[in-house]
Amino acid sequence: MLIEIDNVELKVASEHLLKGIYLKAETGKITGILGANGCGKSSLLNILFGSLSPDHKLLRIDGKPYLRPLFTHNTVKLLPQDSFIPSHIKIKTVFELYNISWNDFTNDFDSFSAYYNSTIREISGGERRLIEAYLVIKSNSELILLDEPFTHLSPVYIEKFIKILKRESKTKAVVMTDHLYHHIIDLADDLYFLTNGCTQLIKDPVELENLRYLSSGTVG
């Protein structure tokens, strides 16, 4: 599966937040997006998903125009910045609804074994974030969009999550962004830098120092 979005134009309060954006994602690869706060990374993911309508965009799947919102394709999942699971729902119910194996999850994260009958409100924000991210990346989907997946996760959870993500990305297209840029740089097969409303394909992480996104000597 090859997804391309092109010529994205988005105005916010009459100012261009995004202008002429191009982004590509394909099965078997992780596409990373980096940029400063407020540059439009989350907006771009929501435009790609179809939950935000821009002033203009061209969307293609395997080279053919796709005119409907991408979420109507039924094989696309988005992990938004904000929590999306209602607090009153039991954790076991969430896994049943997503048709995701609880046993597989607790094999990777055994500390959750006691939470099977708990509700979402009974666990911490980091634990809730991990469950939501896990459900998205393990879902029956061809494209997954991850907006700040490492937010509130402990280093141990991040390490395990990355291993699972690498496995899942072999059969899925992944687009992700996070302020923990080291993880994005390490994971991404294709890396875009978003600045001044435009995307720039990064061939070498050292370019991020030249763009003043990273301080000199950070990459290495």
PDB file of C-alpha atoms in Angstrom:
ATOM      1  CA  MET A   1       0.000   0.000   0.000  1.00  0.00           C
ATOM      2  CA  LEU A   2       1.359   3.387  -1.029  1.00  0.00           C
ATOM      3  CA  ILE A   3      -0.255   6.513   0.416  1.00  0.00           C
ATOM      4  CA  GLU A   4       0.636   9.968  -0.885  1.00  0.00           C
ATOM      5  CA  ILE A   5      -0.776  13.310   0.170  1.00  0.00           C
ATOM      6  CA  ASP A   6       0.212  16.348  -1.852  1.00  0.00           C
ATOM      7  CA  ASN A   7      -0.445  20.066  -2.217  1.00  0.00           C
ATOM      8  CA  VAL A   8      -1.895  20.343   1.291  1.00  0.00           C
ATOM      9  CA  GLU A   9      -3.039  23.876   2.079  1.00  0.00           C
ATOM     10  CA  LEU A  10      -4.421  24.801   5.493  1.00  0.00           C
ATOM     11  CA  LYS A  11      -5.193  28.299   6.729  1.00  0.00           C
ATOM     12  CA  VAL A  12      -5.705  29.106  10.394  1.00  0.00           C
ATOM     13  CA  ALA A  13      -7.008  32.608  11.152  1.00  0.00           C
ATOM     14  CA  SER A  14      -6.198  33.625   7.559  1.00  0.00           C
ATOM     15  CA  GLU A  15      -2.559  32.527   7.986  1.00  0.00           C
ATOM     16  CA  HIS A  16      -1.100  29.563   6.139  1.00  0.00           C
ATOM     17  CA  LEU A  17      -0.218  26.823   8.637  1.00  0.00           C
ATOM     18  CA  LEU A  18       0.469  24.312   5.870  1.00  0.00           C
ATOM     19  CA  LYS A  19       1.261  25.148   2.264  1.00  0.00           C
ATOM     20  CA  GLY A  20       2.216  22.747  -0.495  1.00  0.00           C
ATOM     21  CA  ILE A  21       2.849  19.799   1.844  1.00  0.00           C
ATOM     22  CA  TYR A  22       3.893  16.441   0.400  1.00  0.00           C
ATOM     23  CA  LEU A  23       4.124  13.216   2.400  1.00  0.00           C
ATOM     24  CA  LYS A  24       4.475   9.566   1.441  1.00  0.00           C
ATOM     25  CA  ALA A  25       3.931   6.377   3.435  1.00  0.00           C
ATOM     26  CA  GLU A  26       4.177   2.779   2.288  1.00  0.00           C
ATOM     27  CA  THR A  27       3.802  -0.721   3.625  1.00  0.00           C
ATOM     28  CA  GLY A  28       6.887  -1.978   5.396  1.00  0.00           C
ATOM     29  CA  LYS A  29       8.195   1.483   6.219  1.00  0.00           C
ATOM     30  CA  ILE A  30       7.966   3.970   9.073  1.00  0.00           C
ATOM     31  CA  THR A  31       7.617   7.592   8.034  1.00  0.00           C
ATOM     32  CA  GLY A  32       8.620  10.110  10.693  1.00  0.00           C
ATOM     33  CA  ILE A  33       7.631  13.772  10.956  1.00  0.00           C
ATOM     34  CA  LEU A  34       9.618  16.227  13.064  1.00  0.00           C
ATOM     35  CA  GLY A  35       9.151  19.936  13.655  1.00  0.00           C
ATOM     36  CA  ALA A  36       8.764  22.591  16.302  1.00  0.00           C
ATOM     37  CA  ASN A  37       5.687  22.948  18.493  1.00  0.00           C
ATOM     38  CA  GLY A  38       2.776  24.427  16.592  1.00  0.00           C
ATOM     39  CA  CYS A  39       4.230  23.807  13.138  1.00  0.00           C
ATOM     40  CA  GLY A  40       1.257  21.688  12.049  1.00  0.00           C
ATOM     41  CA  LYS A  41       2.344  18.066  12.614  1.00  0.00           C
ATOM     42  CA  SER A  42      -0.897  17.041  14.342  1.00  0.00           C
ATOM     43  CA  SER A  43      -2.955  18.950  11.788  1.00  0.00           C
ATOM     44  CA  LEU A  44      -1.191  17.095   8.982  1.00  0.00           C
ATOM     45  CA  LEU A  45      -1.940  13.703  10.547  1.00  0.00           C
ATOM     46  CA  ASN A  46      -5.596  14.649  11.013  1.00  0.00           C
ATOM     47  CA  ILE A  47      -5.816  15.870   7.427  1.00  0.00           C
ATOM     48  CA  LEU A  48      -4.326  12.603   6.234  1.00  0.00           C
ATOM     49  CA  PHE A  49      -6.796  10.645   8.379  1.00  0.00           C
ATOM     50  CA  GLY A  50      -9.679  12.770   7.161  1.00  0.00           C
ATOM     51  CA  SER A  51     -10.874  14.225  10.478  1.00  0.00           C
ATOM     52  CA  LEU A  52      -9.666  17.720   9.536  1.00  0.00           C
ATOM     53  CA  SER A  53     -10.652  19.359   6.254  1.00  0.00           C
ATOM     54  CA  PRO A  54      -7.920  21.523   4.688  1.00  0.00           C
ATOM     55  CA  ASP A  55      -8.361  24.201   2.081  1.00  0.00           C
ATOM     56  CA  HIS A  56      -6.797  21.887  -0.466  1.00  0.00           C
ATOM     57  CA  LYS A  57      -5.225  18.438  -0.737  1.00  0.00           C
ATOM     58  CA  LEU A  58      -4.546  15.634  -3.202  1.00  0.00           C
ATOM     59  CA  LEU A  59      -4.687  12.116  -1.800  1.00  0.00           C
ATOM     60  CA  ARG A  60      -3.547   9.028  -3.683  1.00  0.00           C
ATOM     61  CA  ILE A  61      -3.622   5.324  -2.813  1.00  0.00           C
ATOM     62  CA  ASP A  62      -1.336   3.183  -4.967  1.00  0.00           C
ATOM     63  CA  GLY A  63      -1.145   6.031  -7.460  1.00  0.00           C
ATOM     64  CA  LYS A  64      -4.907   6.500  -7.816  1.00  0.00           C
ATOM     65  CA  PRO A  65      -6.819   9.539  -6.489  1.00  0.00           C
ATOM     66  CA  TYR A  66      -8.881   8.868  -3.361  1.00  0.00           C
ATOM     67  CA  LEU A  67     -11.573  11.489  -2.949  1.00  0.00           C
ATOM     68  CA  ARG A  68     -13.196  10.407   0.306  1.00  0.00           C
ATOM     69  CA  PRO A  69     -11.795  10.875   3.826  1.00  0.00           C
ATOM     70  CA  LEU A  70      -9.112   8.260   4.368  1.00  0.00           C
ATOM     71  CA  PHE A  71     -10.808   6.875   7.497  1.00  0.00           C
ATOM     72  CA  THR A  72     -13.575   5.566   5.210  1.00  0.00           C
ATOM     73  CA  HIS A  73     -11.014   3.140   3.779  1.00  0.00           C
ATOM     74  CA  ASN A  74     -11.598   1.090   6.982  1.00  0.00           C
ATOM     75  CA  THR A  75      -7.970  -0.033   7.188  1.00  0.00           C
ATOM     76  CA  VAL A  76      -6.588   3.209   8.646  1.00  0.00           C
ATOM     77  CA  LYS A  77      -6.201   3.905  12.368  1.00  0.00           C
ATOM     78  CA  LEU A  78      -5.186   7.113  14.143  1.00  0.00           C
ATOM     79  CA  LEU A  79      -3.689   7.511  17.599  1.00  0.00           C
ATOM     80  CA  PRO A  80      -4.582  11.125  18.471  1.00  0.00           C
ATOM     81  CA  GLN A  81      -2.793  13.207  21.083  1.00  0.00           C
ATOM     82  CA  ASP A  82      -5.807  13.119  23.371  1.00  0.00           C
ATOM     83  CA  SER A  83      -7.174   9.954  24.944  1.00  0.00           C
ATOM     84  CA  PHE A  84      -9.972   8.355  22.938  1.00  0.00           C
ATOM     85  CA  ILE A  85     -11.177   5.525  25.206  1.00  0.00           C
ATOM     86  CA  PRO A  86     -14.041   6.533  27.553  1.00  0.00           C
ATOM     87  CA  SER A  87     -12.961   6.356  31.186  1.00  0.00           C
ATOM     88  CA  HIS A  88     -15.878   4.209  32.377  1.00  0.00           C
ATOM     89  CA  ILE A  89     -15.190   1.294  30.005  1.00  0.00           C
ATOM     90  CA  LYS A  90     -13.579  -1.854  31.379  1.00  0.00           C
ATOM     91  CA  ILE A  91     -10.177  -2.708  29.931  1.00  0.00           C
ATOM     92  CA  LYS A  92     -11.273  -6.225  28.997  1.00  0.00           C
ATOM     93  CA  THR A  93     -14.156  -4.740  26.988  1.00  0.00           C
ATOM     94  CA  VAL A  94     -11.813  -2.481  25.039  1.00  0.00           C
ATOM     95  CA  PHE A  95      -9.643  -5.422  23.998  1.00  0.00           C
ATOM     96  CA  GLU A  96     -12.740  -7.394  22.993  1.00  0.00           C
ATOM     97  CA  LEU A  97     -14.052  -4.493  20.905  1.00  0.00           C
ATOM     98  CA  TYR A  98     -10.733  -4.159  19.085  1.00  0.00           C
ATOM     99  CA  ASN A  99     -10.410  -7.950  18.772  1.00  0.00           C
ATOM    100  CA  ILE A 100      -6.907  -7.750  20.238  1.00  0.00           C
ATOM    101  CA  SER A 101      -5.477 -10.560  22.367  1.00  0.00           C
ATOM    102  CA  TRP A 102      -5.241  -9.691  26.056  1.00  0.00           C
ATOM    103  CA  ASN A 103      -2.840 -12.604  26.586  1.00  0.00           C
ATOM    104  CA  ASP A 104      -0.460 -11.281  23.944  1.00  0.00           C
ATOM    105  CA  PHE A 105      -0.576  -7.852  25.544  1.00  0.00           C
ATOM    106  CA  THR A 106       0.146  -9.118  29.055  1.00  0.00           C
ATOM    107  CA  ASN A 107       2.935 -11.349  27.733  1.00  0.00           C
ATOM    108  CA  ASP A 108       4.686  -8.142  26.700  1.00  0.00           C
ATOM    109  CA  PHE A 109       3.457  -6.026  29.619  1.00  0.00           C
ATOM    110  CA  ASP A 110       2.930  -8.429  32.525  1.00  0.00           C
ATOM    111  CA  SER A 111       2.359  -5.625  35.036  1.00  0.00           C
ATOM    112  CA  PHE A 112      -1.093  -5.118  33.448  1.00  0.00           C
ATOM    113  CA  SER A 113      -2.310  -8.637  34.275  1.00  0.00           C
ATOM    114  CA  ALA A 114      -4.195  -7.425  37.354  1.00  0.00           C
ATOM    115  CA  TYR A 115      -6.115  -4.785  35.362  1.00  0.00           C
ATOM    116  CA  TYR A 116      -8.327  -7.086  33.278  1.00  0.00           C
ATOM    117  CA  ASN A 117     -11.533  -6.173  35.137  1.00  0.00           C
ATOM    118  CA  SER A 118     -10.489  -2.588  35.886  1.00  0.00           C
ATOM    119  CA  THR A 119     -11.934   0.456  34.158  1.00  0.00           C
ATOM    120  CA  ILE A 120      -9.800   2.901  32.214  1.00  0.00           C
ATOM    121  CA  ARG A 121     -10.180   5.532  34.954  1.00  0.00           C
ATOM    122  CA  GLU A 122      -8.500   3.203  37.458  1.00  0.00           C
ATOM    123  CA  ILE A 123      -5.131   3.211  35.713  1.00  0.00           C
ATOM    124  CA  SER A 124      -2.525   5.956  35.268  1.00  0.00           C
ATOM    125  CA  GLY A 125      -2.279   8.287  32.289  1.00  0.00           C
ATOM    126  CA  GLY A 126       0.841   6.518  31.058  1.00  0.00           C
ATOM    127  CA  GLU A 127      -0.817   3.096  31.307  1.00  0.00           C
ATOM    128  CA  ARG A 128      -3.858   4.398  29.473  1.00  0.00           C
ATOM    129  CA  ARG A 129      -1.636   5.822  26.735  1.00  0.00           C
ATOM    130  CA  LEU A 130       0.171   2.523  26.347  1.00  0.00           C
ATOM    131  CA  ILE A 131      -3.077   0.589  25.970  1.00  0.00           C
ATOM    132  CA  GLU A 132      -4.395   3.028  23.363  1.00  0.00           C
ATOM    133  CA  ALA A 133      -1.141   2.971  21.389  1.00  0.00           C
ATOM    134  CA  TYR A 134      -0.988  -0.824  21.554  1.00  0.00           C
ATOM    135  CA  LEU A 135      -4.573  -1.203  20.313  1.00  0.00           C
ATOM    136  CA  VAL A 136      -3.864   1.072  17.351  1.00  0.00           C
ATOM    137  CA  ILE A 137      -0.634  -0.580  16.233  1.00  0.00           C
ATOM    138  CA  LYS A 138      -2.010  -4.114  16.685  1.00  0.00           C
ATOM    139  CA  SER A 139      -5.292  -3.354  14.928  1.00  0.00           C
ATOM    140  CA  ASN A 140      -6.275  -4.930  11.629  1.00  0.00           C
ATOM    141  CA  SER A 141      -5.110  -1.983   9.542  1.00  0.00           C
ATOM    142  CA  GLU A 142      -2.848  -1.168   6.631  1.00  0.00           C
ATOM    143  CA  LEU A 143      -1.946   2.362   7.704  1.00  0.00           C
ATOM    144  CA  ILE A 144      -1.437   3.620  11.256  1.00  0.00           C
ATOM    145  CA  LEU A 145      -0.958   7.255  12.205  1.00  0.00           C
ATOM    146  CA  LEU A 146       0.684   7.878  15.574  1.00  0.00           C
ATOM    147  CA  ASP A 147       0.571  11.346  17.126  1.00  0.00           C
ATOM    148  CA  GLU A 148       2.924  11.544  20.114  1.00  0.00           C
ATOM    149  CA  PRO A 149       2.766   7.807  20.941  1.00  0.00           C
ATOM    150  CA  PHE A 150       5.495   8.035  23.610  1.00  0.00           C
ATOM    151  CA  THR A 151       3.718  10.717  25.665  1.00  0.00           C
ATOM    152  CA  HIS A 152       3.668   9.777  29.372  1.00  0.00           C
ATOM    153  CA  LEU A 153       5.262   6.365  28.725  1.00  0.00           C
ATOM    154  CA  SER A 154       8.045   5.167  30.994  1.00  0.00           C
ATOM    155  CA  PRO A 155      11.391   4.281  29.362  1.00  0.00           C
ATOM    156  CA  VAL A 156      10.699   0.566  29.935  1.00  0.00           C
ATOM    157  CA  TYR A 157       7.328   0.802  28.192  1.00  0.00           C
ATOM    158  CA  ILE A 158       8.854   2.790  25.322  1.00  0.00           C
ATOM    159  CA  GLU A 159      11.526   0.152  24.759  1.00  0.00           C
ATOM    160  CA  LYS A 160       8.960  -2.663  24.567  1.00  0.00           C
ATOM    161  CA  PHE A 161       6.580  -0.577  22.484  1.00  0.00           C
ATOM    162  CA  ILE A 162       9.301   0.139  19.919  1.00  0.00           C
ATOM    163  CA  LYS A 163       9.997  -3.587  19.503  1.00  0.00           C
ATOM    164  CA  ILE A 164       6.310  -4.245  18.844  1.00  0.00           C
ATOM    165  CA  LEU A 165       6.075  -1.307  16.454  1.00  0.00           C
ATOM    166  CA  LYS A 166       9.029  -2.582  14.432  1.00  0.00           C
ATOM    167  CA  ARG A 167       7.316  -5.972  14.076  1.00  0.00           C
ATOM    168  CA  GLU A 168       3.990  -4.479  13.064  1.00  0.00           C
ATOM    169  CA  SER A 169       5.558  -2.069  10.560  1.00  0.00           C
ATOM    170  CA  LYS A 170       6.714  -4.996   8.421  1.00  0.00           C
ATOM    171  CA  THR A 171       3.131  -5.449   7.210  1.00  0.00           C
ATOM    172  CA  LYS A 172       1.794  -1.910   7.671  1.00  0.00           C
ATOM    173  CA  ALA A 173       2.546   1.648   6.660  1.00  0.00           C
ATOM    174  CA  VAL A 174       3.316   3.807   9.690  1.00  0.00           C
ATOM    175  CA  VAL A 175       3.383   7.604   9.993  1.00  0.00           C
ATOM    176  CA  MET A 176       4.424   9.016  13.351  1.00  0.00           C
ATOM    177  CA  THR A 177       5.558  12.143  15.125  1.00  0.00           C
ATOM    178  CA  ASP A 178       6.839  12.744  18.635  1.00  0.00           C
ATOM    179  CA  HIS A 179       8.819  15.302  20.609  1.00  0.00           C
ATOM    180  CA  LEU A 180      11.128  12.473  21.697  1.00  0.00           C
ATOM    181  CA  TYR A 181      12.924  12.977  18.408  1.00  0.00           C
ATOM    182  CA  HIS A 182      15.710  10.454  19.039  1.00  0.00           C
ATOM    183  CA  HIS A 183      13.167   7.636  18.761  1.00  0.00           C
ATOM    184  CA  ILE A 184      11.707   9.067  15.553  1.00  0.00           C
ATOM    185  CA  ILE A 185      15.158   9.476  14.000  1.00  0.00           C
ATOM    186  CA  ASP A 186      16.118   5.917  14.932  1.00  0.00           C
ATOM    187  CA  LEU A 187      12.847   4.366  13.741  1.00  0.00           C
ATOM    188  CA  ALA A 188      12.095   6.271  10.544  1.00  0.00           C
ATOM    189  CA  ASP A 189      12.868   4.844   7.132  1.00  0.00           C
ATOM    190  CA  ASP A 190      11.769   8.172   5.664  1.00  0.00           C
ATOM    191  CA  LEU A 191      12.052  11.329   7.735  1.00  0.00           C
ATOM    192  CA  TYR A 192      10.325  14.652   7.006  1.00  0.00           C
ATOM    193  CA  PHE A 193      10.977  17.968   8.698  1.00  0.00           C
ATOM    194  CA  LEU A 194       8.027  20.358   8.819  1.00  0.00           C
ATOM    195  CA  THR A 195       8.850  24.051   8.942  1.00  0.00           C
ATOM    196  CA  ASN A 196       7.289  27.238   7.561  1.00  0.00           C
ATOM    197  CA  GLY A 197       4.316  25.197   6.371  1.00  0.00           C
ATOM    198  CA  CYS A 198       6.391  22.912   4.138  1.00  0.00           C
ATOM    199  CA  THR A 199       7.919  19.452   4.429  1.00  0.00           C
ATOM    200  CA  GLN A 200      11.546  18.718   3.684  1.00  0.00           C
ATOM    201  CA  LEU A 201      12.774  15.157   3.221  1.00  0.00           C
ATOM    202  CA  ILE A 202      15.752  14.550   5.501  1.00  0.00           C
ATOM    203  CA  LYS A 203      18.431  12.299   4.043  1.00  0.00           C
ATOM    204  CA  ASP A 204      20.869  12.641   6.925  1.00  0.00           C
ATOM    205  CA  PRO A 205      19.976  13.536  10.539  1.00  0.00           C
ATOM    206  CA  VAL A 206      22.852  16.025  10.514  1.00  0.00           C
ATOM    207  CA  GLU A 207      20.594  18.167   8.318  1.00  0.00           C
ATOM    208  CA  LEU A 208      18.437  18.711  11.413  1.00  0.00           C
ATOM    209  CA  GLU A 209      21.364  20.501  13.037  1.00  0.00           C
ATOM    210  CA  ASN A 210      21.736  22.733   9.976  1.00  0.00           C
ATOM    211  CA  LEU A 211      18.014  23.495  10.233  1.00  0.00           C
ATOM    212  CA  ARG A 212      18.556  24.411  13.910  1.00  0.00           C
ATOM    213  CA  TYR A 213      16.115  21.789  15.085  1.00  0.00           C
ATOM    214  CA  LEU A 214      18.900  19.941  16.922  1.00  0.00           C
ATOM    215  CA  SER A 215      21.923  21.452  18.584  1.00  0.00           C
ATOM    216  CA  SER A 216      25.319  20.715  17.104  1.00  0.00           C
ATOM    217  CA  GLY A 217      26.655  17.337  18.173  1.00  0.00           C
ATOM    218  CA  THR A 218      23.234  15.978  19.180  1.00  0.00           C
ATOM    219  CA  VAL A 219      23.187  13.456  16.336  1.00  0.00           C
ATOM    220  CA  GLY A 220      25.718  10.726  16.642  1.00  0.00           C
TER     221      GLY A 220
END
